[in-house]
Amino acid sequence: MTAVEINGHQIEVLFTEAEIAARVGELARLVAEEQPENLLVVPVLKGSFIFAADLIRAFYRARLLPEVDFMMLASYRDKTSSSGQVDILRDIETDVRERDVLLIDDILESGRTLAFAKDLLAARGANRVFTAVLLDKPGHRAADIDADFKGFDCPDKFVVGYGMDMAHAYRELPFVGFVMNPCG
Ligand code: IMP
Ligand code: MG
């Protein structure tokens, strides 16, 4: 595996730019095969913003005609209980009634964030609510949810890059990696 040094920290590359680009194109084609109707795409900010930007442009090549609105959620993890709270920091402005919706997130981990968003949009009257995630970390699932479309299975490590951060740093990396020496 390749490691990159950034500001004195070693970042081990898990998924390269080329691997991500190829997989994003495949995901767009898989979404198109579902023939979504009146599609609204909803990236869940912030970590999904680069994945969403690439996936939405791949939708153009897959001949999908989505509308796009944004949601920002904060989930508070309580390690002592299985229920965590999710707050809406920014809601979509779009009426989802009788539309197909695709939620986009960076990582599916406990599943609380996406389960909350999916239930919310279904309760507002969306037809089908699909979920697309770049990475799936299945080891810590607390909510009963699986992604309809996922890029890659992710090892149980804290990953950064391609929109994902550690204390708001590393979002700019065009690849996904993990910090080998976070305190060093
Ligand atoms: P959950 O599925 O509700 O636990 O939330 C997953 C969210 O936690 C993701 O959207 C990320 O914002 C964040 N997250 C989980 N694991 C990581 C990681 O390894 N790096 C960066 N963010 C992460
Ligand atoms: Mg997130």
Tab-separated table of C-alpha atoms and ligand atoms in Angstrom:
chain	number	residue	atom	x	y	z
A	1	MET	CA	0.000	0.000	0.000
A	2	THR	CA	1.025	3.541	-0.638
A	3	ALA	CA	1.440	6.121	2.087
A	4	VAL	CA	1.464	9.876	1.606
A	5	GLU	CA	2.970	12.361	4.056
A	6	ILE	CA	0.900	15.431	4.853
A	7	ASN	CA	2.088	17.965	7.375
A	8	GLY	CA	4.120	15.325	9.211
A	9	HIS	CA	1.323	12.757	9.247
A	10	GLN	CA	1.431	9.515	7.295
A	11	ILE	CA	-1.780	8.787	5.414
A	12	GLU	CA	-2.161	5.238	4.156
A	13	VAL	CA	-4.108	5.178	0.887
A	14	LEU	CA	-7.088	2.793	0.988
A	15	PHE	CA	-8.947	3.755	-2.205
A	16	THR	CA	-7.183	5.639	-4.988
A	17	GLU	CA	-8.595	8.430	-7.101
A	18	ALA	CA	-8.866	6.083	-10.099
A	19	GLU	CA	-10.584	3.329	-8.105
A	20	ILE	CA	-13.106	5.800	-6.729
A	21	ALA	CA	-13.805	7.332	-10.146
A	22	ALA	CA	-14.435	3.922	-11.709
A	23	ARG	CA	-16.734	2.855	-8.879
A	24	VAL	CA	-18.670	6.136	-8.928
A	25	GLY	CA	-19.420	5.579	-12.633
A	26	GLU	CA	-20.666	2.064	-11.871
A	27	LEU	CA	-22.867	3.333	-9.047
A	28	ALA	CA	-24.469	5.899	-11.348
A	29	ARG	CA	-25.310	3.169	-13.848
A	30	LEU	CA	-26.785	0.994	-11.074
A	31	VAL	CA	-28.962	3.882	-9.901
A	32	ALA	CA	-30.114	4.482	-13.489
A	33	GLU	CA	-31.126	0.810	-13.788
A	34	GLU	CA	-33.698	1.431	-11.063
A	35	GLN	CA	-35.351	3.954	-13.404
A	36	PRO	CA	-36.091	6.427	-10.631
A	37	GLU	CA	-39.062	8.688	-11.290
A	38	ASN	CA	-38.964	12.431	-10.677
A	39	LEU	CA	-35.669	11.879	-8.872
A	40	LEU	CA	-34.588	14.162	-6.044
A	41	VAL	CA	-30.994	13.665	-4.901
A	42	VAL	CA	-30.205	14.698	-1.320
A	43	PRO	CA	-26.566	14.744	-0.197
A	44	VAL	CA	-26.285	14.598	3.585
A	45	LEU	CA	-23.716	17.237	4.469
A	46	LYS	CA	-20.990	17.715	5.186
A	47	GLY	CA	-18.872	14.627	4.549
A	48	SER	CA	-20.692	13.576	1.375
A	49	PHE	CA	-20.053	16.727	-0.630
A	50	ILE	CA	-17.261	15.501	-2.894
A	51	PHE	CA	-18.745	12.032	-3.427
A	52	ALA	CA	-22.094	13.661	-4.202
A	53	ALA	CA	-20.515	16.115	-6.657
A	54	ASP	CA	-18.866	13.283	-8.582
A	55	LEU	CA	-21.873	10.961	-8.418
A	56	ILE	CA	-24.268	13.662	-9.609
A	57	ARG	CA	-22.030	14.428	-12.594
A	58	ALA	CA	-21.886	10.697	-13.328
A	59	PHE	CA	-25.700	10.774	-13.342
A	60	TYR	CA	-25.497	13.122	-16.321
A	61	ARG	CA	-23.485	10.522	-18.202
A	62	ALA	CA	-25.979	7.830	-17.100
A	63	ARG	CA	-28.767	10.030	-18.527
A	64	LEU	CA	-30.516	10.671	-15.246
A	65	LEU	CA	-32.195	14.053	-14.765
A	66	PRO	CA	-32.160	14.627	-10.993
A	67	GLU	CA	-33.051	17.667	-8.983
A	68	VAL	CA	-30.674	18.264	-6.071
A	69	ASP	CA	-31.332	19.649	-2.598
A	70	PHE	CA	-29.240	19.409	0.566
A	71	MET	CA	-29.682	18.293	4.133
A	72	MET	CA	-27.249	18.744	6.998
A	73	LEU	CA	-27.579	16.395	9.954
A	74	ALA	CA	-25.669	16.047	13.209
A	75	SER	CA	-25.660	12.768	15.065
A	76	TYR	CA	-24.563	12.581	18.647
A	77	ARG	CA	-23.105	9.294	19.617
A	78	ASP	CA	-23.798	8.013	23.082
A	79	LYS	CA	-21.486	5.077	23.556
A	80	THR	CA	-23.413	3.814	26.583
A	81	SER	CA	-26.714	3.303	24.773
A	82	SER	CA	-27.750	2.022	21.396
A	83	SER	CA	-29.939	5.019	20.636
A	84	GLY	CA	-28.267	8.177	19.425
A	85	GLN	CA	-29.915	11.461	18.658
A	86	VAL	CA	-29.925	12.971	15.188
A	87	ASP	CA	-30.621	16.681	14.712
A	88	ILE	CA	-31.520	18.503	11.495
A	89	LEU	CA	-29.108	21.412	11.070
A	90	ARG	CA	-30.364	22.217	7.570
A	91	ASP	CA	-33.455	20.761	5.941
A	92	ILE	CA	-34.325	20.356	2.268
A	93	GLU	CA	-36.658	22.962	0.761
A	94	THR	CA	-38.213	20.515	-1.668
A	95	ASP	CA	-41.536	18.719	-1.392
A	96	VAL	CA	-40.757	14.998	-1.681
A	97	ARG	CA	-44.339	13.755	-2.015
A	98	GLU	CA	-44.655	11.082	-4.685
A	99	ARG	CA	-41.057	11.444	-5.780
A	100	ASP	CA	-38.206	8.959	-5.721
A	101	VAL	CA	-35.391	10.226	-3.505
A	102	LEU	CA	-31.729	9.242	-3.329
A	103	LEU	CA	-29.912	10.064	-0.095
A	104	ILE	CA	-26.129	10.290	-0.464
A	105	ASP	CA	-23.740	9.931	2.452
A	106	ASP	CA	-20.036	9.318	2.842
A	107	ILE	CA	-20.026	6.461	5.367
A	108	LEU	CA	-22.639	4.115	6.727
A	109	GLU	CA	-21.495	3.167	10.190
A	110	SER	CA	-24.061	2.919	13.009
A	111	GLY	CA	-26.688	3.695	10.395
A	112	ARG	CA	-28.481	6.193	12.642
A	113	THR	CA	-27.953	9.158	10.351
A	114	LEU	CA	-29.268	7.499	7.199
A	115	ALA	CA	-32.059	5.618	8.996
A	116	PHE	CA	-33.258	8.929	10.436
A	117	ALA	CA	-33.158	10.688	7.060
A	118	LYS	CA	-34.800	7.801	5.253
A	119	ASP	CA	-37.647	7.536	7.771
A	120	LEU	CA	-38.148	11.306	7.672
A	121	LEU	CA	-38.494	11.502	3.892
A	122	ALA	CA	-40.693	8.413	3.758
A	123	ALA	CA	-42.937	9.965	6.427
A	124	ARG	CA	-43.192	13.101	4.265
A	125	GLY	CA	-44.607	11.024	1.448
A	126	ALA	CA	-41.665	10.145	-0.797
A	127	ASN	CA	-42.237	7.098	-2.993
A	128	ARG	CA	-38.984	5.158	-2.911
A	129	VAL	CA	-36.130	6.410	-0.721
A	130	PHE	CA	-32.807	4.969	-1.891
A	131	THR	CA	-29.490	5.356	-0.118
A	132	ALA	CA	-26.031	5.594	-1.669
A	133	VAL	CA	-22.875	5.591	0.419
A	134	LEU	CA	-19.262	5.655	-0.636
A	135	LEU	CA	-18.149	3.421	2.240
A	136	ASP	CA	-19.820	0.779	4.382
A	137	LYS	CA	-18.430	0.015	7.831
A	138	PRO	CA	-20.728	-2.811	8.899
A	139	GLY	CA	-19.097	-3.570	12.266
A	140	HIS	CA	-20.928	-0.962	14.350
A	141	ARG	CA	-24.461	-1.003	13.009
A	142	ALA	CA	-27.092	0.149	15.533
A	143	ALA	CA	-29.973	0.885	13.144
A	144	ASP	CA	-31.572	-1.649	10.846
A	145	ILE	CA	-30.424	-0.250	7.504
A	146	ASP	CA	-28.264	-1.256	4.572
A	147	ALA	CA	-27.272	0.944	1.663
A	148	ASP	CA	-29.006	0.324	-1.660
A	149	PHE	CA	-25.830	1.434	-3.430
A	150	LYS	CA	-22.387	1.327	-1.864
A	151	GLY	CA	-18.963	2.093	-3.227
A	152	PHE	CA	-16.695	-0.052	-1.083
A	153	ASP	CA	-16.566	-2.019	2.137
A	154	CYS	CA	-14.366	-0.098	4.537
A	155	PRO	CA	-12.039	-1.515	7.176
A	156	ASP	CA	-12.819	-0.559	10.759
A	157	LYS	CA	-10.508	2.457	10.769
A	158	PHE	CA	-11.126	6.183	10.958
A	159	VAL	CA	-10.784	7.281	7.352
A	160	VAL	CA	-10.280	10.707	5.792
A	161	GLY	CA	-10.231	12.305	2.381
A	162	TYR	CA	-12.636	12.670	-0.545
A	163	GLY	CA	-14.768	14.943	1.634
A	164	MET	CA	-14.270	13.125	4.921
A	165	ASP	CA	-12.477	14.869	7.729
A	166	MET	CA	-10.606	14.531	10.949
A	167	ALA	CA	-11.332	17.767	12.864
A	168	HIS	CA	-12.222	19.437	9.529
A	169	ALA	CA	-8.862	18.591	7.957
A	170	TYR	CA	-8.081	16.275	5.021
A	171	ARG	CA	-11.347	16.792	3.134
A	172	GLU	CA	-9.368	17.940	0.080
A	173	LEU	CA	-7.553	14.649	-0.480
A	174	PRO	CA	-8.647	13.135	-3.810
A	175	PHE	CA	-8.263	9.616	-2.327
A	176	VAL	CA	-9.529	7.879	0.833
A	177	GLY	CA	-6.990	6.924	3.459
A	178	PHE	CA	-6.409	6.638	7.157
A	179	VAL	CA	-4.042	8.555	9.369
A	180	MET	CA	-1.383	6.178	10.645
A	181	ASN	CA	0.033	8.538	13.269
A	182	PRO	CA	-2.774	10.952	14.240
A	183	CYS	CA	-0.943	12.292	17.305
A	184	GLY	CA	2.598	11.987	15.986
B	1	IMP	P1	-23.692	6.765	11.381
B	1	IMP	O1	-23.932	5.759	10.297
B	1	IMP	O2	-24.929	7.443	11.870
B	1	IMP	O3	-22.859	6.202	12.505
B	1	IMP	O4	-22.890	7.990	10.828
B	1	IMP	C1	-21.919	7.865	9.905
B	1	IMP	C2	-21.287	9.235	9.846
B	1	IMP	O5	-20.230	9.294	10.797
B	1	IMP	C3	-20.664	9.469	8.505
B	1	IMP	O6	-21.543	10.149	7.644
B	1	IMP	C4	-19.473	10.326	8.854
B	1	IMP	O7	-19.848	11.686	8.861
B	1	IMP	C5	-19.103	9.910	10.246
B	1	IMP	N1	-18.004	8.932	10.230
B	1	IMP	C6	-18.080	7.645	10.587
B	1	IMP	N2	-16.891	7.029	10.428
B	1	IMP	C7	-16.051	7.975	9.945
B	1	IMP	C8	-14.661	7.953	9.536
B	1	IMP	O8	-13.956	6.938	9.576
B	1	IMP	N3	-14.147	9.114	9.071
B	1	IMP	C9	-14.892	10.261	8.976
B	1	IMP	N4	-16.189	10.322	9.338
B	1	IMP	C10	-16.767	9.189	9.819
B	2	MG	MG	-21.641	12.401	7.508
